[in-house]
Structure formats: structure tokens, C-alpha cells
mmCIF file of C-alpha atoms and ligand atoms in Angstrom:
data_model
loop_
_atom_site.group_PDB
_atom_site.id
_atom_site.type_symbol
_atom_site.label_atom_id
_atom_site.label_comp_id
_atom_site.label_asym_id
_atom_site.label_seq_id
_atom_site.Cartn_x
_atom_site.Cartn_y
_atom_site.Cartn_z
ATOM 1 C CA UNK C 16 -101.753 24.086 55.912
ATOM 2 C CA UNK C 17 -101.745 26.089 58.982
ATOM 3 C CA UNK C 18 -99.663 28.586 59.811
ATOM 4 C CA UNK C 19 -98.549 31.114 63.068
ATOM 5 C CA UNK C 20 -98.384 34.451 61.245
ATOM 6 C CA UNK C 21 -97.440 38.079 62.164
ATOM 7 C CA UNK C 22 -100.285 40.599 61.858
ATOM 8 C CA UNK C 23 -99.420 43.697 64.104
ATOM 9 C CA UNK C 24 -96.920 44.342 66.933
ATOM 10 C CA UNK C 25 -98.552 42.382 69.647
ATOM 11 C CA UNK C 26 -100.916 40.310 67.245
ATOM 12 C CA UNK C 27 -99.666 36.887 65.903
ATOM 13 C CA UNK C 28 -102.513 34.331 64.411
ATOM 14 C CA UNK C 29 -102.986 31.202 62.754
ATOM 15 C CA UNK C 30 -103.942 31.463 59.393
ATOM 16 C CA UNK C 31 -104.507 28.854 56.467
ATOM 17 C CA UNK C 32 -102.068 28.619 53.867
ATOM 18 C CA UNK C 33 -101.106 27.332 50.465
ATOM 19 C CA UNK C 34 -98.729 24.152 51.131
ATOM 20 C CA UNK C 35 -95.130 24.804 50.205
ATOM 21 C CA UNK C 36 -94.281 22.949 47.151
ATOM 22 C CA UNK C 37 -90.125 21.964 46.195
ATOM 23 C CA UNK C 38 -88.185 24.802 44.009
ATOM 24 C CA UNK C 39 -84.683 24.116 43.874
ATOM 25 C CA UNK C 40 -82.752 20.473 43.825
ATOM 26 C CA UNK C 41 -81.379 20.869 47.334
ATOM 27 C CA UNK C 42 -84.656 21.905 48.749
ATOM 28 C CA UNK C 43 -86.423 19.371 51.180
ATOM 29 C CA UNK C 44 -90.007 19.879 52.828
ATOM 30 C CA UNK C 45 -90.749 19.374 55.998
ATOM 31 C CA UNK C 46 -93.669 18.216 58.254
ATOM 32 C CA UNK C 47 -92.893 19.766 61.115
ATOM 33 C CA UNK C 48 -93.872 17.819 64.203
ATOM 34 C CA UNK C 49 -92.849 20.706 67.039
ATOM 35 C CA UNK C 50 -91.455 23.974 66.806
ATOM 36 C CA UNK C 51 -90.324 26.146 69.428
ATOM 37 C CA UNK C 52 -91.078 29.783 70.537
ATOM 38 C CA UNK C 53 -87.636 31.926 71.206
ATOM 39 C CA UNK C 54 -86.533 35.171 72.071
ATOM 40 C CA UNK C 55 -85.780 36.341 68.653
ATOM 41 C CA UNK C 56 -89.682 35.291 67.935
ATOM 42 C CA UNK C 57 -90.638 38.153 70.705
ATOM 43 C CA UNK C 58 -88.783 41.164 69.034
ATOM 44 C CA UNK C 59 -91.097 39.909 65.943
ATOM 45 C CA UNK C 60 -94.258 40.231 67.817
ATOM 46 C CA UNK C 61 -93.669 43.372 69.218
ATOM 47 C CA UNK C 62 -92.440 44.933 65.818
ATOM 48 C CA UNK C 63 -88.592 45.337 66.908
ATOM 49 C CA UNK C 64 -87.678 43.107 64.058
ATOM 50 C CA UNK C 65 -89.861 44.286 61.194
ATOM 51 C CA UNK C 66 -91.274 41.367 58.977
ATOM 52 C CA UNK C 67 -94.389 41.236 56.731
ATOM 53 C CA UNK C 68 -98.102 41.273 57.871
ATOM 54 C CA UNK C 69 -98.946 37.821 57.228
ATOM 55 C CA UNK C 70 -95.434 36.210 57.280
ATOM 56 C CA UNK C 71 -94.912 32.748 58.821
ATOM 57 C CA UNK C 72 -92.433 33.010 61.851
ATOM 58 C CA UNK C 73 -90.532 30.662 64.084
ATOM 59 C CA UNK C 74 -87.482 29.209 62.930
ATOM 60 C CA UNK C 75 -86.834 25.972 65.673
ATOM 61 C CA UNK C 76 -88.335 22.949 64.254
ATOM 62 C CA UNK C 77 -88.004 19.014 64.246
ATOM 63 C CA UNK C 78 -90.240 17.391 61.803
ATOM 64 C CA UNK C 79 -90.061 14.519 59.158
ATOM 65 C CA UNK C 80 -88.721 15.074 55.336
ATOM 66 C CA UNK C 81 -92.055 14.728 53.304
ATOM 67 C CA UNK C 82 -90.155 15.360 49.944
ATOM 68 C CA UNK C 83 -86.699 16.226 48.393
ATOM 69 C CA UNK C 84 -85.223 17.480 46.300
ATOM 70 C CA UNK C 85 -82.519 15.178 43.438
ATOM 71 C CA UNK C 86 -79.578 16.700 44.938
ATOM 72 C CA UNK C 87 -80.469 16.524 48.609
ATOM 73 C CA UNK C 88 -77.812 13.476 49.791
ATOM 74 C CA UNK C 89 -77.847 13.666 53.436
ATOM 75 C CA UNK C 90 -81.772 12.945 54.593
ATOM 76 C CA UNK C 91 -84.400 11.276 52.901
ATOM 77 C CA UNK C 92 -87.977 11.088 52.588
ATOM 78 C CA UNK C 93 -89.113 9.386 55.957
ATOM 79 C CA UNK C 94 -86.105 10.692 58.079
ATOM 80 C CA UNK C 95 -86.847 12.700 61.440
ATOM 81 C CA UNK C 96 -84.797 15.924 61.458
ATOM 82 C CA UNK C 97 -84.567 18.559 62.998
ATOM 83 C CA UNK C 98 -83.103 22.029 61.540
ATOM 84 C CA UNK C 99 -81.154 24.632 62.077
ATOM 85 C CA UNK C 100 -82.232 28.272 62.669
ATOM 86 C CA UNK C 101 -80.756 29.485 59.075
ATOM 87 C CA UNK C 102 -79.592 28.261 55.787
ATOM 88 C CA UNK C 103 -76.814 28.569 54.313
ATOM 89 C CA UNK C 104 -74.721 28.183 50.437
ATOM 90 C CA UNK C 105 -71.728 26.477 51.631
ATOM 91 C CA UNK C 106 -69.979 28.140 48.453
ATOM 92 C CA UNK C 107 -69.800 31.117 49.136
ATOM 93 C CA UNK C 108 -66.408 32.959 50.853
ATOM 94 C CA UNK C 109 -68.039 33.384 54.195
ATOM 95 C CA UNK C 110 -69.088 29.480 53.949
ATOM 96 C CA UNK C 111 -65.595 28.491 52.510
ATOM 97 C CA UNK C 112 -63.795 29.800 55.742
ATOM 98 C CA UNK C 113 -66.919 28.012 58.347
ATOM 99 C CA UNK C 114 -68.351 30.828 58.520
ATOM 100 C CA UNK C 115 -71.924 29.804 57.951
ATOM 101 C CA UNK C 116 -73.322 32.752 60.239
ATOM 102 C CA UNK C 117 -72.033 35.113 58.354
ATOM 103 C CA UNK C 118 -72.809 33.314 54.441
ATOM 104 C CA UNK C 119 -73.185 35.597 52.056
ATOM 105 C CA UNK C 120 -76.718 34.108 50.696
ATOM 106 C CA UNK C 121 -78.013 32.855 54.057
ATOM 107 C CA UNK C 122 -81.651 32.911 54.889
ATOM 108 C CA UNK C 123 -83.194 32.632 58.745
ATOM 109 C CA UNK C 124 -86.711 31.167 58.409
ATOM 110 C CA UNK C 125 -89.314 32.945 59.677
ATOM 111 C CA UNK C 126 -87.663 36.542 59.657
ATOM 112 C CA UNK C 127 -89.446 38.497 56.680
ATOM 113 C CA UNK C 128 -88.092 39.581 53.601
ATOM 114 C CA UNK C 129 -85.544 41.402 55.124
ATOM 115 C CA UNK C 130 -83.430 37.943 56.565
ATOM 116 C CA UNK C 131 -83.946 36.272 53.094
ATOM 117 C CA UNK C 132 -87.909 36.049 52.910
ATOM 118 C CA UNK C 133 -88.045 32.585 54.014
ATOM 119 C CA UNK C 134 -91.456 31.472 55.908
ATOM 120 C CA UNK C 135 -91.424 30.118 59.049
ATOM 121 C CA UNK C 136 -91.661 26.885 60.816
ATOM 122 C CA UNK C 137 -94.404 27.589 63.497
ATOM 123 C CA UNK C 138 -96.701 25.727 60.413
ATOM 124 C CA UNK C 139 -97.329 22.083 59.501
ATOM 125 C CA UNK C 140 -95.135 22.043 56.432
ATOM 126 C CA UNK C 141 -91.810 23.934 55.935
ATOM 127 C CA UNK C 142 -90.047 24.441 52.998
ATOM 128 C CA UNK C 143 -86.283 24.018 53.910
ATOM 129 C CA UNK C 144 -83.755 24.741 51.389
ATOM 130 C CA UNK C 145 -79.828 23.881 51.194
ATOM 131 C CA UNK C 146 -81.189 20.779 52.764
ATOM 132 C CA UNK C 147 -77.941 19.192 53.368
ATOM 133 C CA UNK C 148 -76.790 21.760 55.287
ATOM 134 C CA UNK C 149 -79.557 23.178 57.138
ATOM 135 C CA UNK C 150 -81.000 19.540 58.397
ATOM 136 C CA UNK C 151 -79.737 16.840 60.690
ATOM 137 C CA UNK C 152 -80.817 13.280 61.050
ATOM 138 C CA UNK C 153 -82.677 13.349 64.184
ATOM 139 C CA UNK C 154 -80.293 10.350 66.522
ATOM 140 C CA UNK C 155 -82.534 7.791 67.845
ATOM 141 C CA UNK C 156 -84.301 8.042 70.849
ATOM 142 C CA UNK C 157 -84.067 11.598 71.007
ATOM 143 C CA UNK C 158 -87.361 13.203 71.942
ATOM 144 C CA UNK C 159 -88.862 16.726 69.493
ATOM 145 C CA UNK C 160 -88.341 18.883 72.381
ATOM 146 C CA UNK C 161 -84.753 18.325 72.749
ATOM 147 C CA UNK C 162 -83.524 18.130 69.211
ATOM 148 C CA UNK C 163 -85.109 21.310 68.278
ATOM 149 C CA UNK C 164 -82.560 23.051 70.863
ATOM 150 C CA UNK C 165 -79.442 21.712 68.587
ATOM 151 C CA UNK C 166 -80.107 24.188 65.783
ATOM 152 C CA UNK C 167 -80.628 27.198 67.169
ATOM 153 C CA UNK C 168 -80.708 27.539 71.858
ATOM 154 C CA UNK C 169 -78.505 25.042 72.617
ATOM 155 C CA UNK C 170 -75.961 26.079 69.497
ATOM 156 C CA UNK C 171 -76.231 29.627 70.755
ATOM 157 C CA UNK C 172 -75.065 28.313 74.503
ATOM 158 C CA UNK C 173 -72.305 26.168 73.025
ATOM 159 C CA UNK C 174 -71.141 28.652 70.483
ATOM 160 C CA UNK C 175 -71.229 31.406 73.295
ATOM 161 C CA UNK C 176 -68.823 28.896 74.881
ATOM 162 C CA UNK C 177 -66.665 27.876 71.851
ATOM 163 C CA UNK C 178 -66.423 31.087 70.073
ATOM 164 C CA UNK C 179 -65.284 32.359 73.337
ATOM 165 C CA UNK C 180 -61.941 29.711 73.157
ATOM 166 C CA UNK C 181 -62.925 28.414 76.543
ATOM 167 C CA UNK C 182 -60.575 25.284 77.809
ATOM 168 C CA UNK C 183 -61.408 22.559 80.456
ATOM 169 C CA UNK C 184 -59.806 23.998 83.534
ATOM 170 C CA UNK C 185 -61.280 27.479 83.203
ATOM 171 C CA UNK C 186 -63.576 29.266 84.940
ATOM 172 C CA UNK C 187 -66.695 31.262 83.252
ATOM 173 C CA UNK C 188 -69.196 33.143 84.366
ATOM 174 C CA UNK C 189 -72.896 33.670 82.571
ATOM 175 C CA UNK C 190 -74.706 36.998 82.531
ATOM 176 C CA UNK C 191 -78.798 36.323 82.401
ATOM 177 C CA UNK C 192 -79.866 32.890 82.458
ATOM 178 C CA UNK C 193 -82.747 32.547 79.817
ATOM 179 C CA UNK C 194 -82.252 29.905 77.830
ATOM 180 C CA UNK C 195 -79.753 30.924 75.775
ATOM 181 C CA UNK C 196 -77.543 31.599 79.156
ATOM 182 C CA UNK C 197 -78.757 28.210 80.707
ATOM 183 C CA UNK C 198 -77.520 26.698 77.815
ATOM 184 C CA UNK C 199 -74.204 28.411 78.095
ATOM 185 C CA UNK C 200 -73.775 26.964 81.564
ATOM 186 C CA UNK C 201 -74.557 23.541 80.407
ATOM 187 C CA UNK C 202 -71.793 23.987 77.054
ATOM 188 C CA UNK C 203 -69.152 25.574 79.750
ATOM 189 C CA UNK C 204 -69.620 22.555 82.240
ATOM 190 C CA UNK C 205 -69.791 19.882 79.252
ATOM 191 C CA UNK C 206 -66.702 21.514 78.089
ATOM 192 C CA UNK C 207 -64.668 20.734 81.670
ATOM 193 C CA UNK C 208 -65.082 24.185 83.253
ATOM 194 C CA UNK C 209 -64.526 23.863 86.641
ATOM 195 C CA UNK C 210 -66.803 26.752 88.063
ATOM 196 C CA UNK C 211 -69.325 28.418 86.763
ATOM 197 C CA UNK C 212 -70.946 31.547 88.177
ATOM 198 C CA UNK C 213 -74.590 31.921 86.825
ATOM 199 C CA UNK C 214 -76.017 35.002 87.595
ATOM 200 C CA UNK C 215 -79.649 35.986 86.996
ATOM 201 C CA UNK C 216 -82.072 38.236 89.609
ATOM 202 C CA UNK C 217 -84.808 35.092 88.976
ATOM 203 C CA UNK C 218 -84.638 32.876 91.473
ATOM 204 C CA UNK C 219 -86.234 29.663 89.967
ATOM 205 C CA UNK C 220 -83.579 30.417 86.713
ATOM 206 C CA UNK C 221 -81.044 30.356 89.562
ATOM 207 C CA UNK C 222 -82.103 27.196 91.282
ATOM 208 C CA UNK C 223 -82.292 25.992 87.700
ATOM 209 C CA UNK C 224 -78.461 26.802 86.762
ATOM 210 C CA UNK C 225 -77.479 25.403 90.077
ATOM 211 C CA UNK C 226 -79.493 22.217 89.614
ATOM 212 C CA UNK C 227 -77.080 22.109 86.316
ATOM 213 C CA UNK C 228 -73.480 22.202 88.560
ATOM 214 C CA UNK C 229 -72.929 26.123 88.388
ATOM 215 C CA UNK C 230 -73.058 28.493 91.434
ATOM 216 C CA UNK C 231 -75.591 31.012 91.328
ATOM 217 C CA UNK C 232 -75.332 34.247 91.930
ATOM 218 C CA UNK C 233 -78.218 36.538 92.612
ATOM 219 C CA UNK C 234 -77.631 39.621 90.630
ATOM 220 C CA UNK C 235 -79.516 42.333 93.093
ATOM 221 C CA UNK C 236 -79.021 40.727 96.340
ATOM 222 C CA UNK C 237 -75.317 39.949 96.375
ATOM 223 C CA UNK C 238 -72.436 41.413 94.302
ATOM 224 C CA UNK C 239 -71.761 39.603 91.526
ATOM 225 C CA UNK C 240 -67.987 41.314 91.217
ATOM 226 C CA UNK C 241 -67.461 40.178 94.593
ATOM 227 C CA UNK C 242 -68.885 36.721 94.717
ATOM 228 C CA UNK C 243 -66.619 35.652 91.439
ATOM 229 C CA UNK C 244 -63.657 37.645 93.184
ATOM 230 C CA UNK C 245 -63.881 36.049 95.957
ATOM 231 C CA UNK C 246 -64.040 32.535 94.696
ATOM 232 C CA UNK C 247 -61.275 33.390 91.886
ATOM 233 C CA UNK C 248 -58.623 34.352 94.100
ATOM 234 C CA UNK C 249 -59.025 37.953 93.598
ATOM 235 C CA UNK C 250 -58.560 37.512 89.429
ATOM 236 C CA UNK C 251 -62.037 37.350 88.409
ATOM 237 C CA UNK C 252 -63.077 34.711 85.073
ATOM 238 C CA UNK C 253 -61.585 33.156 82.156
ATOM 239 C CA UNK C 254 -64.356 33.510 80.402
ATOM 240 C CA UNK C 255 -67.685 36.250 81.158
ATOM 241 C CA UNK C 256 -70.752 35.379 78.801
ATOM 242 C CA UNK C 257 -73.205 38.405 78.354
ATOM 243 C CA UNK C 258 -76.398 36.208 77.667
ATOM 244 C CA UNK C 259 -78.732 39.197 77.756
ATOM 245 C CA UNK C 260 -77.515 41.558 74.976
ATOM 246 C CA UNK C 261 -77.262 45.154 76.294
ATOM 247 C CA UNK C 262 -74.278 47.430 77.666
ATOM 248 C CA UNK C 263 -75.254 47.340 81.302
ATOM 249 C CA UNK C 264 -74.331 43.232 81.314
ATOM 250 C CA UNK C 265 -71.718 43.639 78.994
ATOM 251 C CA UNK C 266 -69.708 45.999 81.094
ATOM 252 C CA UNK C 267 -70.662 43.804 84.202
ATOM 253 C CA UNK C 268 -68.835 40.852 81.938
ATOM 254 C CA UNK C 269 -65.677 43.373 81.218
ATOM 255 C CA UNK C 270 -65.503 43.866 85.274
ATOM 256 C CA UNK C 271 -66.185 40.251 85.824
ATOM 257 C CA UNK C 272 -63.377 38.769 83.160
ATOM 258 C CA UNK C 273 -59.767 37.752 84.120
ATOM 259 C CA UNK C 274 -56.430 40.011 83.432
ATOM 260 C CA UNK C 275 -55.945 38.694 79.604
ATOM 261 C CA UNK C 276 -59.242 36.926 79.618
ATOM 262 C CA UNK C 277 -62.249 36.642 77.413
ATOM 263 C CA UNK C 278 -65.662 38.071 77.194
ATOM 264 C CA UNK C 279 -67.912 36.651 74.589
ATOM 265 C CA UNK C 280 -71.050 39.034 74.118
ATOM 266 C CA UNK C 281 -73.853 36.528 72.333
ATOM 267 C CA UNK C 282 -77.070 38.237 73.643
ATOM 268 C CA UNK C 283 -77.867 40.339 70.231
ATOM 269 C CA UNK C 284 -77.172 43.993 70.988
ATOM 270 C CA UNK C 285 -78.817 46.707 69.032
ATOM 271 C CA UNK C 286 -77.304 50.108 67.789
ATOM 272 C CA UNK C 287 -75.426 52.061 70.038
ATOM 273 C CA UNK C 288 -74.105 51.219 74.006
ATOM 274 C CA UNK C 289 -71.652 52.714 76.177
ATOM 275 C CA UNK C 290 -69.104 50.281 78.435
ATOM 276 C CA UNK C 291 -65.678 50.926 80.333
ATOM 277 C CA UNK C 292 -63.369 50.583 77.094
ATOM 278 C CA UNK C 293 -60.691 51.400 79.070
ATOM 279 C CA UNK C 294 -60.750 48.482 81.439
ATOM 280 C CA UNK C 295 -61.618 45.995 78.534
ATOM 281 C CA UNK C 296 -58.255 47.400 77.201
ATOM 282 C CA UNK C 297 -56.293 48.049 80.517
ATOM 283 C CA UNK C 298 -57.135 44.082 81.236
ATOM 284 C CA UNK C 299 -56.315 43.168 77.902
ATOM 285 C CA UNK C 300 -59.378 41.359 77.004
ATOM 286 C CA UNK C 301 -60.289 39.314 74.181
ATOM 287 C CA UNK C 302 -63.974 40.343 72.559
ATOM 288 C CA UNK C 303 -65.901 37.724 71.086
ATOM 289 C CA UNK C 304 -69.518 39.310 69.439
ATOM 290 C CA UNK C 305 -71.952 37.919 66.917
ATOM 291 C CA UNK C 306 -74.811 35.494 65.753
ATOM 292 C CA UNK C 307 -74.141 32.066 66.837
ATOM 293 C CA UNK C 308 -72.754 29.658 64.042
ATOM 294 C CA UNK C 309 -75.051 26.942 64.768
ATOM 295 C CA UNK C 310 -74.355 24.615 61.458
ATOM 296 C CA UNK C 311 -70.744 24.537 62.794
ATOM 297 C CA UNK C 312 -71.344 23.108 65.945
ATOM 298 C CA UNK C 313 -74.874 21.494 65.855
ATOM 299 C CA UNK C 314 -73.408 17.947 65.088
ATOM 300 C CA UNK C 315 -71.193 18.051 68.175
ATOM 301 C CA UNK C 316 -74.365 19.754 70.073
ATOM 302 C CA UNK C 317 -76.156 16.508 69.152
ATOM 303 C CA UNK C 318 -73.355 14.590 69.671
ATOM 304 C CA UNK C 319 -73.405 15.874 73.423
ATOM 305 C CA UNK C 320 -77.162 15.894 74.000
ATOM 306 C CA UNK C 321 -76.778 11.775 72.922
ATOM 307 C CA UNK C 322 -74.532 11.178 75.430
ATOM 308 C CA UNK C 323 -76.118 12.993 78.213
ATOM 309 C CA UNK C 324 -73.966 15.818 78.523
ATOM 310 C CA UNK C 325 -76.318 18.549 77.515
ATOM 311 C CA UNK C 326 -80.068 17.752 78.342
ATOM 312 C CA UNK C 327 -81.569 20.925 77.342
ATOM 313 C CA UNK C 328 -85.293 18.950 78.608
ATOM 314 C CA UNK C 329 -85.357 21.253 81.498
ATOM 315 C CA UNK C 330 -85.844 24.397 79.623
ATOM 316 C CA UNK C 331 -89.220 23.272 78.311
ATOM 317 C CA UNK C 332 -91.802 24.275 80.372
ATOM 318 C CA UNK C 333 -94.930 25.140 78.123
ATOM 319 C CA UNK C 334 -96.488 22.525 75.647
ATOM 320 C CA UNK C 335 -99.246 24.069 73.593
ATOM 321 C CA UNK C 336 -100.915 23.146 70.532
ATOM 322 C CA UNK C 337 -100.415 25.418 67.074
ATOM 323 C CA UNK C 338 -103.796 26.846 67.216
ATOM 324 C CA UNK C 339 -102.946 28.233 70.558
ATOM 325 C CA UNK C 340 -100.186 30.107 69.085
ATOM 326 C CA UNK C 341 -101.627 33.193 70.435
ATOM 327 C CA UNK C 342 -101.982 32.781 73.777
ATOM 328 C CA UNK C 343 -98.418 31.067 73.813
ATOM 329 C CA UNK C 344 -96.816 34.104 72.134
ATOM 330 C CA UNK C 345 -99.170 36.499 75.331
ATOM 331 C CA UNK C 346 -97.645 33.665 77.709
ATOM 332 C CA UNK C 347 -94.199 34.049 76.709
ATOM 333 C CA UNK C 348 -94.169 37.404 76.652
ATOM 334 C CA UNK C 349 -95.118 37.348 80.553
ATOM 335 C CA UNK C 350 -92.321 35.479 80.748
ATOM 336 C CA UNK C 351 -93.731 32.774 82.523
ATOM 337 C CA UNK C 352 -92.008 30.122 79.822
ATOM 338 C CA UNK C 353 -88.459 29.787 79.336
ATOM 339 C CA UNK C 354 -89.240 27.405 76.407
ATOM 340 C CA UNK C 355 -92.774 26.721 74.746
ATOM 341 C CA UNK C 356 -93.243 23.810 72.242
ATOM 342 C CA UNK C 357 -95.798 23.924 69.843
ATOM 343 C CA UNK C 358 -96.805 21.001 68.591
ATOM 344 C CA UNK C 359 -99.834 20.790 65.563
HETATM 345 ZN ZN1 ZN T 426 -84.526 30.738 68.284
HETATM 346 ZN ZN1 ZN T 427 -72.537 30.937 51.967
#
């Protein structure tokens, strides 16, 4: 089979592999029919996130079930799934209290050895074990491109959203509006927020987020403290969403956050930062970090894409074929795409 594989920072190519073959009773394999390219693929190709010359990467897929394992129960040979970004044991302590993010024996496909040395899904067959957790029945008439945002983009937007305890009636506001904060704004509407401030310095990303119900605010050419001020009564947000991952945004979403309120930080920060810890604790504020628990919430995500209440759709902007992985990977890192589909 073919495969998108790491080779250098700032190298990625297709190579031909061995096909993956069933281990365990639980494991399914997977033809995967389109896989996407995401922001966690880009600190790969530029060697931020250290994986193995020659690994398979990419870990958003939809695809059909080839062959499975005797104890996989909930798809079967022939179904259309899609999966989510990680696996996990569903035995372990971490998995006993939901928290699936955080399991003990989880594995993210396409991450190296390091993340539980599973290969990727940017290939034509995937190897996908824990099958009846990882996979979802694909709902009918849902299109590859959009069910591939349920396990991994679109749970990151909801869970930045949910984790975050945000009610209908509140007000949130979303710190960089890739597609991980576009989602967000889509998750806070969907979940009966009544404004959202979307705040980005790209214009189109704005028009984008607008186009979705929220108000956009340009991050350089107005003041995003005072815009949310000023249409908060003074009080600021229930809810501020860092969607970018670094201090500079996450102070921006202490300032921007309510007496009392919440800030949920799901951009993935690295090593040290430095924000105002005294306002976060002078405003009382609730801090909500961490990987999003997509196998939690991806049935509701679906349920919500079905009935037209997320429609991630507009976040595709590239389709490309597998053999161009390359050039996608150059393309994305222009960031000219928000979301690239690769299809073999
Ligand atoms: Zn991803
Ligand atoms: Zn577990």
C-alpha cells in the first residue's frame, strides 16, 4: 500500500508499504477513503514533534472496515467509518472515569513511537485497534470530508466548548480561528450561546466565523478587550477559548473572561509561558487545559453535524490526491488551507 511518511523536518513522501495485517481481537482494518491534514501533522513535518524517519502520519480518516477482528461488536466488514484521532483501553482508571484523553494505554495514530507507535492514516489501509471504541458508523448521507472532522477538529471545537462548562445563555469568545477555533464557534453557537466574539488578524477566517453567527473581531485593528467590553456591559465573557496555544492569547483570554468566569486553553501549549496569574486569580477564574477527549463527545459531534447544527464543510478548502502529499504538506504550511483532504 501507499503511504505519506516522515523523512526529515520539512520532507514528508509517499512511500510503498507492507499492508497492515489484524493482531489483536478488537483490531479492525481500514481502507481509508480520505484523510485529513491538521495542525498537529505540521509540528511533525517540521520536527517539533519527533517521530521516526519513515513513520506513517496523519491521524483523521473515514474509510470502510476491510476486516475485523472476533471481538470487534460495533462495525463490521462493509461499514463506512470514520475514526477518532486516538485509541483508547476503556479499562483502564483513566478510561473508567471518561477520561479517554488521558487512558493510560492510549495510542494517537500517526505520532511515532513516542504516542504509542501506531502508523498513520494518510495511507490506503490503516490498522485501527480497540475498534469499538476508536470507530463510528459513518450516519448516512454524510459526505468523507465532514465525518473525518468528528474524531479529531470538530471534537477539539466542541470539547473546547464542553470542557469549558459553557451553558446556553452565555457569552464566549474564541482566540485564533483555524479550524480548531472555527469549530469552537460553531460548538458555542450549537450549544445556545448567544454571542460569540471570534477574533483572528485574517480577514477571510473572520468573514468565515461571521458567516457562522459570531461577531468578528479583528485582532490588530480594533481592541479586542474593548470590543467584548463594550458589548458585555463592561463584564467581559463567560467563557474565553485560547484556540492558538501560546501565553500571549492565553493572557488575552484571562483579560477577556468574566468576574468568576471560565477560560478553557485547548490550543496545545509547550513548556514554559508567562500570563497575569494574578488577574486569573483576582477574577476568580476557572482554568480548563488539555487534549481534547474526542471519544467522549464524537457521537454527539455526529449527532449535531446530522442535524445541521455543525457543518464543518466550510473548513475544507484543499482536495488533493495521496501522491500529492508533498506539495499538500508545502501548501499547508503556507497556510493557504485551513483543511486539506487527501483522498487515494
Ligand atoms: Zn488532527
Ligand atoms: Zn484506558
Amino acid at each position: 500500500m501507499r503511504a505519506v511518511t516522515f523523512q526529515a523536518p520539512g520532507e514528508v513522501r509517499v512511500d510503498e508499504k507492507p499492508d497492515p495485517t489484524l493482531g489483536a481481537a478488537d483490531d479492525a482494518l481500514v481502507r481509508v477513503e480520505a484523510s485529513g491534514i491538521c495542525g498537529s501533522d505540521l509540528h511533525i513535518f517540521h520536527g517539533r514533534v519527533p517521530v521516526e524517519r519513515g513513520f506513517t502520519i496523519g491521524h483523521e480518516f473515514v474509510g470502510t472496515v476491510l476486516d475485523a477482528g472476533a471481538d470487534v461488536e460495533r462495525v463490521a466488514v462493509g461499514d463506512r467509518v470514520l475514526g477518532c484521532f486516538h485509541t483508547a483501553c476503556a479499562t483502564c482508571v483513566a478510561c473508567m472515569r471518561g477520561d479517554y484523553h488521558r487512558c493510560e494505554r492510549g495510542r494517537t495514530f500517526g505520532h511515532g513511537s513516542k504516542l504509542g507507535d501506531l502508523q498513520g492514516a494518510q495511507a490506503e489501509l490503516l490498522l485501527v485497534p480497540r475498534a469499538n471504541l476508536t470507530l463510528r458508523r459513518v450516519p448516512a448521507g454524510m459526505s468523507d470530508e465532514v465525518a473525518l472532522f468528528a474524531g479529531d477538529v470538530m471534537g477539539t471545537g466542541y470539547h473546547a466548548v464542553a470542557h469549558a462548562g459553557m451553558r446556553s445563555g452565555d457569552s464566549v469568545a474564541v482566540l485564533g480561528l483555524g479550524p480548531v477555533g472555527l469549530c469552537a464557534v460553531q460548538a458555542a453557537l450549537a450549544g445556545g450561546a448567544t454571542k460569540v466574539f471570534a477574533i483572528d488578524s485574517v480577514d477571510q477566517r473572520l468573514a468565515m466565523a461571521a458567516d457562522f453567527g459570531a461577531v468578528p473581531v479583528h485582532l490588530t485593528e480594533e481592541e479586542p478587550k474593548r470590543a467584548v467590553r463594550a458589548a458585555t456591559e463592561g463584564r467581559g465573557v463567560d467563557v474565553a477559548v485560547d484556540a492558538v496555544g501560546d501565553p500571549g492569547p492565553l493572557e488575552m483570554a484571562i483579560s477577556l473572561a468574566r468576574d468568576a468566569g471560565t477560560v478553557s486553553g485547548i490550543g496545545a501549549y509547550a513548556g514554559r509561558g508567562e500570563v497575569l496569574l494574578g488577574l486569573a486569580w483576582l477574577k476568580g477564574l476557572t482554568l480548563r487545559l488539555g487534549l481534547a477527549n474526542v471519544i467522549a463527545h464524537v457521537d454527539r459531534v455526529l449527532a449535531l453535524i446530522e442535524a445541521g447544527k455543525l457543518d464543518p464543510s466550510p473548513l475544507v478548502t484543499h482536495h488533493m490526491k495521496l501522491d500529492e502529499a508533498a506539495d499538500a504538506y508545502a501548501l499547508y504550511d503556507k497556510r493557504e488551507a485551513l483543511k486539506i483532504v487527501l483522498t487515494p
